[in-house]
mmCIF file of C-alpha atoms in Angstrom:
data_model
loop_
_atom_site.group_PDB
_atom_site.id
_atom_site.type_symbol
_atom_site.label_atom_id
_atom_site.label_comp_id
_atom_site.label_asym_id
_atom_site.label_seq_id
_atom_site.Cartn_x
_atom_site.Cartn_y
_atom_site.Cartn_z
ATOM 1 C CA MET A 1 0.720 3.643 5.460
ATOM 2 C CA THR A 2 -2.346 5.732 6.042
ATOM 3 C CA GLN A 3 -1.224 9.326 6.302
ATOM 4 C CA HIS A 4 -2.715 12.760 6.670
ATOM 5 C CA PRO A 5 -1.566 15.326 4.130
ATOM 6 C CA SER A 6 2.083 16.022 4.826
ATOM 7 C CA THR A 7 2.788 18.754 7.317
ATOM 8 C CA THR A 8 4.000 22.057 5.897
ATOM 9 C CA VAL A 9 7.087 23.044 7.850
ATOM 10 C CA THR A 10 7.431 26.742 8.483
ATOM 11 C CA GLU A 11 10.661 28.515 7.686
ATOM 12 C CA ASN A 12 11.476 29.266 11.335
ATOM 13 C CA ARG A 13 11.330 25.650 12.409
ATOM 14 C CA LYS A 14 13.782 22.886 11.582
ATOM 15 C CA PHE A 15 12.582 19.779 9.756
ATOM 16 C CA THR A 16 12.644 17.085 12.462
ATOM 17 C CA ILE A 17 12.679 13.282 12.304
ATOM 18 C CA THR A 18 9.037 13.368 13.463
ATOM 19 C CA ASP A 19 8.138 15.498 10.436
ATOM 20 C CA PHE A 20 9.942 13.003 8.217
ATOM 21 C CA LEU A 21 8.093 10.018 9.716
ATOM 22 C CA HIS A 22 4.727 11.715 9.162
ATOM 23 C CA ASP A 23 5.549 13.023 5.693
ATOM 24 C CA SER A 24 3.702 11.029 3.011
ATOM 25 C CA ARG A 25 6.317 12.147 0.477
ATOM 26 C CA ALA A 26 9.023 10.267 2.417
ATOM 27 C CA ILE A 27 6.988 7.059 2.361
ATOM 28 C CA GLY A 28 6.249 7.448 -1.336
ATOM 29 C CA ILE A 29 9.905 8.036 -2.211
ATOM 30 C CA LEU A 30 10.955 5.003 -0.143
ATOM 31 C CA LEU A 31 8.388 2.808 -1.904
ATOM 32 C CA LEU A 32 9.589 4.007 -5.309
ATOM 33 C CA LEU A 33 13.187 3.189 -4.362
ATOM 34 C CA CYS A 34 12.224 -0.282 -3.113
ATOM 35 C CA THR A 35 10.211 -0.998 -6.239
ATOM 36 C CA ALA A 36 13.029 0.155 -8.529
ATOM 37 C CA THR A 37 15.554 -1.895 -6.535
ATOM 38 C CA SER A 38 13.380 -5.016 -6.731
ATOM 39 C CA LEU A 39 12.811 -4.649 -10.475
ATOM 40 C CA ILE A 40 16.527 -4.105 -11.139
ATOM 41 C CA LEU A 41 17.654 -7.059 -8.994
ATOM 42 C CA THR A 42 15.036 -9.360 -10.528
ATOM 43 C CA ASN A 43 16.224 -8.577 -14.033
ATOM 44 C CA LEU A 44 20.000 -8.733 -13.432
ATOM 45 C CA PRO A 45 21.603 -11.795 -15.081
ATOM 46 C CA GLY A 46 22.836 -14.297 -12.509
ATOM 47 C CA ILE A 47 21.123 -12.524 -9.617
ATOM 48 C CA GLY A 48 17.488 -12.235 -10.641
ATOM 49 C CA GLU A 49 16.531 -15.891 -10.271
ATOM 50 C CA ASN A 50 18.119 -16.172 -6.819
ATOM 51 C CA TYR A 51 16.470 -12.928 -5.721
ATOM 52 C CA SER A 52 13.001 -14.136 -6.768
ATOM 53 C CA GLN A 53 13.531 -17.566 -5.211
ATOM 54 C CA PHE A 54 14.598 -15.984 -1.917
ATOM 55 C CA TRP A 55 11.073 -14.670 -1.310
ATOM 56 C CA GLU A 56 9.667 -18.142 -2.002
ATOM 57 C CA THR A 57 12.002 -19.781 0.543
ATOM 58 C CA GLU A 58 10.128 -22.269 2.746
ATOM 59 C CA ILE A 59 10.355 -22.014 6.528
ATOM 60 C CA PRO A 60 9.931 -25.661 7.656
ATOM 61 C CA PHE A 61 8.743 -25.209 11.256
ATOM 62 C CA LEU A 62 6.035 -22.783 10.129
ATOM 63 C CA HIS A 63 4.741 -25.300 7.594
ATOM 64 C CA SER A 64 4.412 -27.991 10.271
ATOM 65 C CA ALA A 65 2.489 -25.526 12.464
ATOM 66 C CA HIS A 66 0.020 -24.844 9.600
ATOM 67 C CA LEU A 67 1.159 -21.217 9.360
ATOM 68 C CA PRO A 68 2.216 -19.127 6.314
ATOM 69 C CA HIS A 69 5.356 -21.043 5.424
ATOM 70 C CA SER A 70 7.287 -19.011 2.864
ATOM 71 C CA ILE A 71 8.881 -15.606 3.366
ATOM 72 C CA LEU A 72 6.429 -14.095 0.858
ATOM 73 C CA HIS A 73 3.416 -15.623 2.617
ATOM 74 C CA VAL A 74 4.626 -14.420 6.020
ATOM 75 C CA ILE A 75 4.841 -10.887 4.606
ATOM 76 C CA ASN A 76 1.458 -10.976 2.844
ATOM 77 C CA ASP A 77 -0.531 -12.888 5.466
ATOM 78 C CA PHE A 78 1.070 -11.842 8.764
ATOM 79 C CA LEU A 79 2.985 -8.573 8.405
ATOM 80 C CA MET A 80 0.249 -7.049 6.237
ATOM 81 C CA ALA A 81 -2.204 -7.731 9.084
ATOM 82 C CA LEU A 82 -0.253 -5.095 11.036
ATOM 83 C CA PHE A 83 -0.617 -2.733 8.082
ATOM 84 C CA PHE A 84 -4.381 -3.322 8.089
ATOM 85 C CA PHE A 85 -4.428 -2.811 11.857
ATOM 86 C CA GLN A 86 -2.904 0.621 11.289
ATOM 87 C CA VAL A 87 -5.353 1.386 8.458
ATOM 88 C CA GLY A 88 -8.242 0.224 10.647
ATOM 89 C CA MET A 89 -7.227 2.615 13.438
ATOM 90 C CA GLU A 90 -7.171 5.487 10.937
ATOM 91 C CA ILE A 91 -10.652 4.565 9.703
ATOM 92 C CA LYS A 92 -12.015 4.321 13.255
ATOM 93 C CA ARG A 93 -10.538 7.655 14.368
ATOM 94 C CA GLU A 94 -11.851 9.490 11.327
ATOM 95 C CA THR A 95 -15.349 8.004 11.666
ATOM 96 C CA VAL A 96 -15.559 8.714 15.418
ATOM 97 C CA VAL A 97 -13.855 12.091 15.878
ATOM 98 C CA GLY A 98 -12.428 13.061 12.483
ATOM 99 C CA GLU A 99 -13.445 14.130 8.992
ATOM 100 C CA LEU A 100 -15.958 11.281 8.607
ATOM 101 C CA SER A 101 -17.633 11.751 12.003
ATOM 102 C CA SER A 102 -20.909 13.129 10.675
ATOM 103 C CA PRO A 103 -23.189 11.996 7.810
ATOM 104 C CA SER A 104 -22.831 15.326 6.010
ATOM 105 C CA ARG A 105 -19.027 15.127 6.062
ATOM 106 C CA MET A 106 -18.978 11.474 5.039
ATOM 107 C CA MET A 107 -21.513 11.578 2.215
ATOM 108 C CA MET A 108 -19.514 13.115 -0.654
ATOM 109 C CA PRO A 109 -16.212 11.189 -0.211
ATOM 110 C CA MET A 110 -18.167 7.997 0.519
ATOM 111 C CA ILE A 111 -20.250 8.163 -2.677
ATOM 112 C CA ALA A 112 -17.214 9.286 -4.685
ATOM 113 C CA ALA A 113 -15.163 6.379 -3.283
ATOM 114 C CA LEU A 114 -17.919 3.845 -4.056
ATOM 115 C CA PHE A 115 -18.219 5.126 -7.640
ATOM 116 C CA GLY A 116 -14.405 5.018 -7.784
ATOM 117 C CA VAL A 117 -14.553 1.318 -6.925
ATOM 118 C CA ILE A 118 -17.508 0.355 -9.123
ATOM 119 C CA PHE A 119 -16.402 2.022 -12.388
ATOM 120 C CA PRO A 120 -12.885 0.496 -12.539
ATOM 121 C CA ALA A 121 -14.404 -2.925 -11.774
ATOM 122 C CA ILE A 122 -16.922 -2.516 -14.609
ATOM 123 C CA ILE A 123 -14.204 -1.418 -17.048
ATOM 124 C CA PHE A 124 -12.009 -4.361 -16.038
ATOM 125 C CA LEU A 125 -14.841 -6.900 -16.347
ATOM 126 C CA THR A 126 -15.762 -5.473 -19.756
ATOM 127 C CA ALA A 127 -12.160 -5.620 -20.996
ATOM 128 C CA THR A 128 -11.676 -9.187 -19.748
ATOM 129 C CA LYS A 129 -15.114 -10.548 -20.659
ATOM 130 C CA GLY A 130 -14.982 -14.224 -21.594
ATOM 131 C CA THR A 131 -11.427 -14.716 -20.253
ATOM 132 C CA VAL A 132 -9.932 -16.413 -17.187
ATOM 133 C CA TYR A 133 -8.808 -13.019 -15.863
ATOM 134 C CA GLN A 134 -12.142 -11.923 -14.424
ATOM 135 C CA SER A 135 -11.190 -12.947 -10.879
ATOM 136 C CA GLY A 136 -8.881 -9.909 -10.914
ATOM 137 C CA TRP A 137 -11.806 -7.448 -11.070
ATOM 138 C CA ALA A 138 -10.798 -5.779 -7.767
ATOM 139 C CA ILE A 139 -7.201 -5.013 -8.805
ATOM 140 C CA PRO A 140 -7.939 -1.564 -10.324
ATOM 141 C CA THR A 141 -10.378 -0.522 -7.579
ATOM 142 C CA ALA A 142 -7.750 0.440 -4.961
ATOM 143 C CA THR A 143 -6.028 3.741 -4.153
ATOM 144 C CA ASP A 144 -2.623 4.038 -2.500
ATOM 145 C CA ILE A 145 -2.965 6.665 0.240
ATOM 146 C CA ALA A 146 0.718 7.467 0.713
ATOM 147 C CA PHE A 147 1.415 8.026 -2.981
ATOM 148 C CA SER A 148 -1.768 9.981 -3.749
ATOM 149 C CA LEU A 149 -1.328 12.309 -0.765
ATOM 150 C CA GLY A 150 2.409 12.516 -1.405
ATOM 151 C CA ILE A 151 1.900 13.750 -4.974
ATOM 152 C CA LEU A 152 -0.761 16.210 -3.779
ATOM 153 C CA SER A 153 1.622 17.563 -1.119
ATOM 154 C CA LEU A 154 4.218 18.344 -3.831
ATOM 155 C CA LEU A 155 1.839 21.032 -5.103
ATOM 156 C CA GLY A 156 2.249 22.936 -1.826
ATOM 157 C CA LYS A 157 -0.016 25.569 -0.275
ATOM 158 C CA ALA A 158 -1.847 26.270 -3.530
ATOM 159 C CA VAL A 159 -4.008 23.175 -2.927
ATOM 160 C CA PRO A 160 -7.199 24.168 -1.044
ATOM 161 C CA HIS A 161 -7.567 22.558 2.384
ATOM 162 C CA SER A 162 -10.970 21.168 1.371
ATOM 163 C CA ILE A 163 -9.376 19.217 -1.501
ATOM 164 C CA LYS A 164 -6.730 17.718 0.812
ATOM 165 C CA ILE A 165 -9.443 16.647 3.245
ATOM 166 C CA PHE A 166 -11.561 15.243 0.403
ATOM 167 C CA LEU A 167 -8.684 13.107 -0.923
ATOM 168 C CA THR A 168 -7.786 11.917 2.593
ATOM 169 C CA ALA A 169 -11.387 10.895 3.335
ATOM 170 C CA LEU A 170 -11.777 9.358 -0.135
ATOM 171 C CA ALA A 171 -8.620 7.261 0.300
ATOM 172 C CA ILE A 172 -9.658 6.104 3.787
ATOM 173 C CA ILE A 173 -13.079 4.926 2.553
ATOM 174 C CA ASP A 174 -11.396 3.351 -0.468
ATOM 175 C CA ASP A 175 -9.157 1.402 1.936
ATOM 176 C CA LEU A 176 -12.215 0.178 3.807
ATOM 177 C CA CYS A 177 -13.768 -1.015 0.527
ATOM 178 C CA ALA A 178 -10.532 -2.815 -0.367
ATOM 179 C CA ILE A 179 -10.406 -4.496 3.050
ATOM 180 C CA LEU A 180 -13.987 -5.754 2.711
ATOM 181 C CA ILE A 181 -13.361 -6.971 -0.842
ATOM 182 C CA ILE A 182 -10.277 -8.907 0.251
ATOM 183 C CA ALA A 183 -12.081 -10.410 3.247
ATOM 184 C CA PHE A 184 -15.169 -11.580 1.376
ATOM 185 C CA PHE A 185 -13.993 -12.232 -2.192
ATOM 186 C CA TYR A 186 -10.381 -13.366 -1.909
ATOM 187 C CA GLY A 187 -10.451 -15.765 1.015
ATOM 188 C CA GLY A 188 -11.089 -19.497 0.879
ATOM 189 C CA GLN A 189 -14.242 -21.411 1.749
ATOM 190 C CA PRO A 190 -15.089 -20.348 5.340
ATOM 191 C CA LYS A 191 -14.673 -23.029 8.016
ATOM 192 C CA PHE A 192 -17.337 -22.673 10.676
ATOM 193 C CA THR A 193 -15.313 -24.127 13.563
ATOM 194 C CA TRP A 194 -12.471 -21.634 13.123
ATOM 195 C CA LEU A 195 -14.962 -18.776 12.738
ATOM 196 C CA LEU A 196 -16.274 -19.715 16.169
ATOM 197 C CA GLY A 197 -12.694 -19.285 17.378
ATOM 198 C CA VAL A 198 -12.628 -15.812 15.824
ATOM 199 C CA ALA A 199 -15.920 -14.929 17.518
ATOM 200 C CA ALA A 200 -14.706 -16.254 20.891
ATOM 201 C CA SER A 201 -11.490 -14.225 20.582
ATOM 202 C CA ILE A 202 -13.479 -11.064 19.829
ATOM 203 C CA LEU A 203 -15.734 -11.624 22.843
ATOM 204 C CA ILE A 204 -12.775 -12.134 25.200
ATOM 205 C CA ILE A 205 -10.983 -9.049 23.794
ATOM 206 C CA ILE A 206 -14.105 -6.947 24.436
ATOM 207 C CA LEU A 207 -14.240 -8.201 28.043
ATOM 208 C CA VAL A 208 -10.528 -7.532 28.559
ATOM 209 C CA ILE A 209 -10.834 -3.966 27.233
ATOM 210 C CA LYS A 210 -13.925 -3.256 29.319
ATOM 211 C CA TYR A 211 -13.046 -4.822 32.644
ATOM 212 C CA LEU A 212 -9.282 -5.403 32.906
ATOM 213 C CA LYS A 213 -7.362 -2.267 33.908
ATOM 214 C CA SER A 214 -4.110 -4.077 34.648
ATOM 215 C CA PRO A 215 -0.756 -3.000 33.131
ATOM 216 C CA PHE A 216 -0.785 -6.419 31.450
ATOM 217 C CA SER A 217 -4.031 -5.680 29.572
ATOM 218 C CA ARG A 218 -2.105 -4.450 26.499
ATOM 219 C CA ILE A 219 -0.081 -7.670 26.352
ATOM 220 C CA LEU A 220 -3.254 -9.719 26.765
ATOM 221 C CA TYR A 221 -5.044 -7.654 24.084
ATOM 222 C CA LEU A 222 -2.241 -8.242 21.574
ATOM 223 C CA SER A 223 -1.933 -11.925 22.516
ATOM 224 C CA LEU A 224 -5.642 -12.458 21.965
ATOM 225 C CA GLY A 225 -5.258 -10.556 18.695
ATOM 226 C CA MET A 226 -2.675 -13.139 17.617
ATOM 227 C CA VAL A 227 -5.079 -15.941 18.538
ATOM 228 C CA MET A 228 -7.805 -14.250 16.480
ATOM 229 C CA TRP A 229 -5.392 -13.850 13.560
ATOM 230 C CA TYR A 230 -4.547 -17.578 13.705
ATOM 231 C CA CYS A 231 -8.240 -18.555 13.786
ATOM 232 C CA MET A 232 -8.931 -16.154 10.901
ATOM 233 C CA TYR A 233 -6.047 -17.652 8.908
ATOM 234 C CA GLN A 234 -7.371 -21.166 9.444
ATOM 235 C CA SER A 235 -10.994 -20.137 8.754
ATOM 236 C CA GLY A 236 -10.449 -19.361 5.071
ATOM 237 C CA ILE A 237 -11.173 -15.622 5.351
ATOM 238 C CA HIS A 238 -8.019 -13.671 4.543
ATOM 239 C CA ALA A 239 -5.985 -13.336 7.739
ATOM 240 C CA THR A 240 -5.279 -9.619 7.277
ATOM 241 C CA PHE A 241 -8.934 -8.923 8.125
ATOM 242 C CA ALA A 242 -8.061 -9.799 11.733
ATOM 243 C CA GLY A 243 -6.043 -6.573 11.899
ATOM 244 C CA VAL A 244 -9.095 -4.526 10.958
ATOM 245 C CA ILE A 245 -11.329 -6.236 13.530
ATOM 246 C CA LEU A 246 -8.696 -5.757 16.237
ATOM 247 C CA SER A 247 -8.474 -2.024 15.492
ATOM 248 C CA ALA A 248 -12.283 -1.687 15.495
ATOM 249 C CA LEU A 249 -12.378 -3.103 19.056
ATOM 250 C CA LEU A 250 -9.737 -0.650 20.283
ATOM 251 C CA PRO A 251 -11.068 2.290 22.376
ATOM 252 C CA ILE A 252 -10.584 5.602 20.575
ATOM 253 C CA LYS A 253 -8.470 7.018 23.415
ATOM 254 C CA LYS A 254 -5.914 4.212 22.989
ATOM 255 C CA ILE A 255 -5.491 4.612 19.244
ATOM 256 C CA PRO A 256 -2.710 7.290 19.470
ATOM 257 C CA VAL A 257 -0.627 4.917 21.622
ATOM 258 C CA TYR A 258 -0.730 2.090 19.081
ATOM 259 C CA GLU A 259 -0.318 4.444 16.133
ATOM 260 C CA LYS A 260 2.877 5.783 17.660
ATOM 261 C CA ILE A 261 4.188 2.241 18.216
ATOM 262 C CA LEU A 262 3.371 1.113 14.664
ATOM 263 C CA LEU A 263 4.260 4.282 12.739
ATOM 264 C CA PHE A 264 7.886 3.410 12.033
ATOM 265 C CA PRO A 265 7.720 -0.402 11.660
ATOM 266 C CA VAL A 266 4.704 -0.345 9.340
ATOM 267 C CA ASN A 267 5.623 2.632 7.141
ATOM 268 C CA PHE A 268 9.379 2.158 7.007
ATOM 269 C CA LEU A 269 9.835 -1.611 7.404
ATOM 270 C CA ILE A 270 6.726 -3.633 6.572
ATOM 271 C CA ILE A 271 5.508 -1.693 3.520
ATOM 272 C CA PRO A 272 9.011 -1.335 1.974
ATOM 273 C CA ILE A 273 9.592 -5.081 2.529
ATOM 274 C CA PHE A 274 6.202 -5.739 0.947
ATOM 275 C CA ALA A 275 7.265 -3.677 -2.072
ATOM 276 C CA LEU A 276 10.589 -5.512 -2.368
ATOM 277 C CA ALA A 277 8.930 -8.929 -2.171
ATOM 278 C CA ASN A 278 5.913 -8.275 -4.368
ATOM 279 C CA THR A 279 7.492 -6.326 -7.230
ATOM 280 C CA SER A 280 10.007 -9.007 -8.134
ATOM 281 C CA ILE A 281 8.786 -9.009 -11.736
ATOM 282 C CA ALA A 282 10.769 -10.397 -14.649
ATOM 283 C CA ILE A 283 10.529 -7.902 -17.511
ATOM 284 C CA ASN A 284 11.186 -9.798 -20.731
ATOM 285 C CA ALA A 285 9.719 -10.043 -24.221
ATOM 286 C CA SER A 286 6.845 -12.187 -22.936
ATOM 287 C CA ALA A 287 5.983 -9.731 -20.130
ATOM 288 C CA ILE A 288 6.038 -6.780 -22.538
ATOM 289 C CA ALA A 289 3.845 -8.690 -25.008
ATOM 290 C CA ASN A 290 1.356 -9.418 -22.217
ATOM 291 C CA LEU A 291 0.870 -5.681 -21.690
ATOM 292 C CA THR A 292 -1.318 -5.640 -24.807
ATOM 293 C CA GLY A 293 -3.537 -8.414 -23.435
ATOM 294 C CA GLU A 294 -6.966 -8.127 -21.828
ATOM 295 C CA LEU A 295 -5.636 -8.379 -18.255
ATOM 296 C CA SER A 296 -3.219 -5.460 -18.584
ATOM 297 C CA ILE A 297 -5.660 -3.331 -20.570
ATOM 298 C CA GLY A 298 -8.381 -3.909 -17.971
ATOM 299 C CA ILE A 299 -6.088 -2.836 -15.128
ATOM 300 C CA VAL A 300 -4.600 0.198 -16.871
ATOM 301 C CA LEU A 301 -7.960 1.496 -18.115
ATOM 302 C CA GLY A 302 -9.592 0.744 -14.770
ATOM 303 C CA LEU A 303 -7.068 2.806 -12.804
ATOM 304 C CA LEU A 304 -6.359 5.497 -15.373
ATOM 305 C CA ILE A 305 -9.923 6.046 -16.669
ATOM 306 C CA GLY A 306 -12.306 4.288 -14.275
ATOM 307 C CA LYS A 307 -11.085 6.019 -11.125
ATOM 308 C CA PRO A 308 -11.358 9.669 -12.275
ATOM 309 C CA VAL A 309 -14.629 9.045 -14.164
ATOM 310 C CA GLY A 310 -16.231 7.248 -11.211
ATOM 311 C CA ILE A 311 -15.088 9.763 -8.589
ATOM 312 C CA SER A 312 -15.992 12.811 -10.706
ATOM 313 C CA LEU A 313 -19.425 11.353 -11.483
ATOM 314 C CA GLY A 314 -20.019 10.666 -7.796
ATOM 315 C CA VAL A 315 -19.231 14.283 -6.871
ATOM 316 C CA TYR A 316 -21.321 15.568 -9.796
ATOM 317 C CA LEU A 317 -24.385 13.573 -8.738
ATOM 318 C CA MET A 318 -24.046 14.705 -5.115
ATOM 319 C CA THR A 319 -24.031 18.372 -6.138
ATOM 320 C CA LYS A 320 -26.494 18.119 -9.058
ATOM 321 C CA MET A 321 -29.095 16.340 -6.916
ATOM 322 C CA ARG A 322 -28.366 18.853 -4.133
ATOM 323 C CA ILE A 323 -27.690 16.073 -1.652
ATOM 324 C CA ILE A 324 -24.587 18.048 -0.723
ATOM 325 C CA ARG A 325 -25.021 21.808 -0.501
ATOM 326 C CA SER A 326 -21.966 23.985 -0.966
ATOM 327 C CA LYS A 327 -21.591 27.740 -0.547
ATOM 328 C CA SER A 328 -19.425 27.940 -3.650
ATOM 329 C CA LYS A 329 -19.498 26.185 -7.009
ATOM 330 C CA PRO A 330 -17.268 23.056 -7.043
ATOM 331 C CA ASP A 331 -13.997 23.441 -8.922
ATOM 332 C CA TRP A 332 -14.413 20.484 -11.275
ATOM 333 C CA MET A 333 -10.840 20.667 -12.538
ATOM 334 C CA LEU A 334 -9.584 19.997 -9.009
ATOM 335 C CA TYR A 335 -12.004 17.130 -8.379
ATOM 336 C CA VAL A 336 -11.054 15.484 -11.683
ATOM 337 C CA GLY A 337 -7.384 15.886 -10.711
ATOM 338 C CA VAL A 338 -8.038 14.165 -7.378
ATOM 339 C CA GLY A 339 -9.777 11.374 -9.304
ATOM 340 C CA ILE A 340 -6.697 10.940 -11.487
ATOM 341 C CA LEU A 341 -4.448 10.738 -8.400
ATOM 342 C CA ALA A 342 -6.799 8.098 -6.974
ATOM 343 C CA GLY A 343 -5.735 5.929 -9.914
ATOM 344 C CA ILE A 344 -2.408 5.355 -8.126
ATOM 345 C CA GLY A 345 -3.187 1.804 -7.030
ATOM 346 C CA PHE A 346 0.284 0.559 -6.094
ATOM 347 C CA THR A 347 0.363 -1.205 -2.675
ATOM 348 C CA MET A 348 -3.274 -2.325 -2.427
ATOM 349 C CA SER A 349 -3.605 -3.160 -6.136
ATOM 350 C CA ILE A 350 -0.387 -5.191 -6.065
ATOM 351 C CA PHE A 351 -1.621 -6.978 -2.940
ATOM 352 C CA VAL A 352 -4.926 -7.877 -4.603
ATOM 353 C CA SER A 353 -2.975 -9.115 -7.650
ATOM 354 C CA THR A 354 -1.263 -11.714 -5.461
ATOM 355 C CA LEU A 355 -4.656 -12.879 -4.171
ATOM 356 C CA ALA A 356 -6.561 -12.871 -7.473
ATOM 357 C CA PHE A 357 -4.300 -15.290 -9.341
ATOM 358 C CA GLU A 358 -2.341 -18.375 -8.341
ATOM 359 C CA ASP A 359 -0.320 -18.414 -11.551
ATOM 360 C CA ARG A 360 2.934 -16.465 -11.061
ATOM 361 C CA SER A 361 3.020 -15.202 -14.660
ATOM 362 C CA LEU A 362 -0.486 -13.728 -14.300
ATOM 363 C CA GLN A 363 0.525 -12.102 -11.014
ATOM 364 C CA ASP A 364 3.569 -10.540 -12.681
ATOM 365 C CA THR A 365 1.517 -9.287 -15.629
ATOM 366 C CA ALA A 366 -1.028 -7.732 -13.265
ATOM 367 C CA LYS A 367 1.659 -6.140 -11.072
ATOM 368 C CA LEU A 368 3.488 -4.673 -14.073
ATOM 369 C CA ALA A 369 0.210 -3.208 -15.367
ATOM 370 C CA VAL A 370 -0.454 -1.717 -11.908
ATOM 371 C CA LEU A 371 2.991 -0.106 -11.857
ATOM 372 C CA ILE A 372 2.499 1.380 -15.335
ATOM 373 C CA ALA A 373 -1.006 2.674 -14.557
ATOM 374 C CA SER A 374 0.095 4.086 -11.190
ATOM 375 C CA THR A 375 3.072 5.881 -12.763
ATOM 376 C CA LEU A 376 0.860 7.388 -15.474
ATOM 377 C CA SER A 377 -1.671 8.462 -12.822
ATOM 378 C CA MET A 378 1.093 10.128 -10.778
ATOM 379 C CA ILE A 379 2.428 12.096 -13.743
ATOM 380 C CA SER A 380 -0.915 13.025 -15.304
ATOM 381 C CA GLY A 381 -2.555 13.796 -11.933
ATOM 382 C CA TYR A 382 0.283 16.114 -10.916
ATOM 383 C CA ALA A 383 0.293 17.864 -14.311
ATOM 384 C CA TRP A 384 -3.512 18.228 -14.349
ATOM 385 C CA LEU A 385 -3.648 19.722 -10.853
ATOM 386 C CA LYS A 386 -0.692 22.013 -11.559
ATOM 387 C CA ILE A 387 -2.553 23.500 -14.531
ATOM 388 C CA ALA A 388 -5.855 23.628 -12.610
ATOM 389 C CA LEU A 389 -4.286 25.447 -9.647
ATOM 390 C CA LYS A 390 -2.591 28.018 -11.916
ATOM 391 C CA LYS A 391 -5.911 28.655 -13.660
ATOM 392 C CA ARG A 392 -7.635 28.992 -10.273
ATOM 393 C CA GLN A 393 -5.073 31.531 -9.030
ATOM 394 C CA VAL A 394 -5.547 33.635 -12.186
ATOM 395 C CA GLU A 395 -9.340 33.614 -11.744
ATOM 396 C CA LEU A 396 -9.043 34.580 -8.059
#
C-alpha cells in the first residue's frame, strides 16, 4: 500500500489503468468502500453473525500443519507478510536511492516520525494508566500511507512539492517504526531453534542472490522466503516481519520487478480483504458506550492530538536548534496540517489492534476508535491544509 503522491495527469493525456493503479486516491476510496461494506454487513440482522463467523472459519489441514488455521489468521499472518514485503521494498529504495538516501534528507522526517510515534504512545499510556488496556500503546502510533497521501493529493497542485516529499518520507519511516514495534513487542516468546532456521534461511538467500544467476533463482528466492516465513511464524516473532527481511535482502535493481508483480494483488486484493476481515465490528449500545472508556479515549487522543503535536514539535526542534538549515522559513501551518493527516491510522492501527488484545470485544472497541479518529483526522487535516494553502497563496 505504500504509494508516492498520486500522479497529476495532464489535460492532453488520457487517464490510464496504470495511473489508476498508482493513484493513492483509488486505494483510499477502495478501502473506504470495503470498510463501509464490512460494517454494514456485520450489523445487518440475520447476516451479521454469519459474516463475522465466516472470517473465523477454521481450515483443518492448516491447523494440523501448525500454520495459521482460520481465514482471519491466514490474512493477518500470511497475506500481510506480502504487504510488509512491499513496504520493505519501498523503505529500501528510498534509503538507497530515494528521498532518504542521505543523512540531511532523512533527518527531519525521521525525527518528526519518531516524535509522532512517541507522543501518541505517551498520551495513550497516560489515558489508560492503571487499566488492562496498556498493551495497546502502539495502536495510535501508526500512519496509513495510502489515506494520508490520498487526502493530500485531493488538494492538487497548490501543495508544495517539499510537503509531499516530507509526508511520503514521514509515512515510510513511520511504517518502519510500526514494523519494528510489531516484531519486537507483539510476538510471542522467541524460540531459539526456529530463530536458527530463520538465520539459516537468510544466509542461503544471500548466497543464492550473490552466486546463482539461473532463471530459477527467483523461484528459489521466493521458496526460501516461504521457509523463512514458516520459521519466523514458529519462532514467536510475528511472521509478517519475514516480509521485511526478505525485501531488505533483495538487490535494489530487482525491486522494480517485484513491485510491479505485487502492485495489483497487494493494493487491490490483499489490503481490501484485510479491511473486510478486520472491520467486522458490531456497533451496538455496548460498543457506543465503550467509546467513552479509557481505551477509546487513548486511541482517539493519540491519533488526533499526539500525532500532530509530536510531528510539529519534531520539525520545530530541528529548525530551532539549526540541525536542519532551510533557505526559507518553514510554513508551520502546512507542517501542522501534515501532522493532522498523519493521524489517519487505519490499516496499521487496526492491524496492531488485533495483535494487542486477545479479547474480541476489546479488539472491536479499539478498531472502532481507530476508524473514528482516522475519519476525524481526514476531515480536519483536509480542512486545515485547505485554509493554510489559501492563506499561503494570498501571501505569495
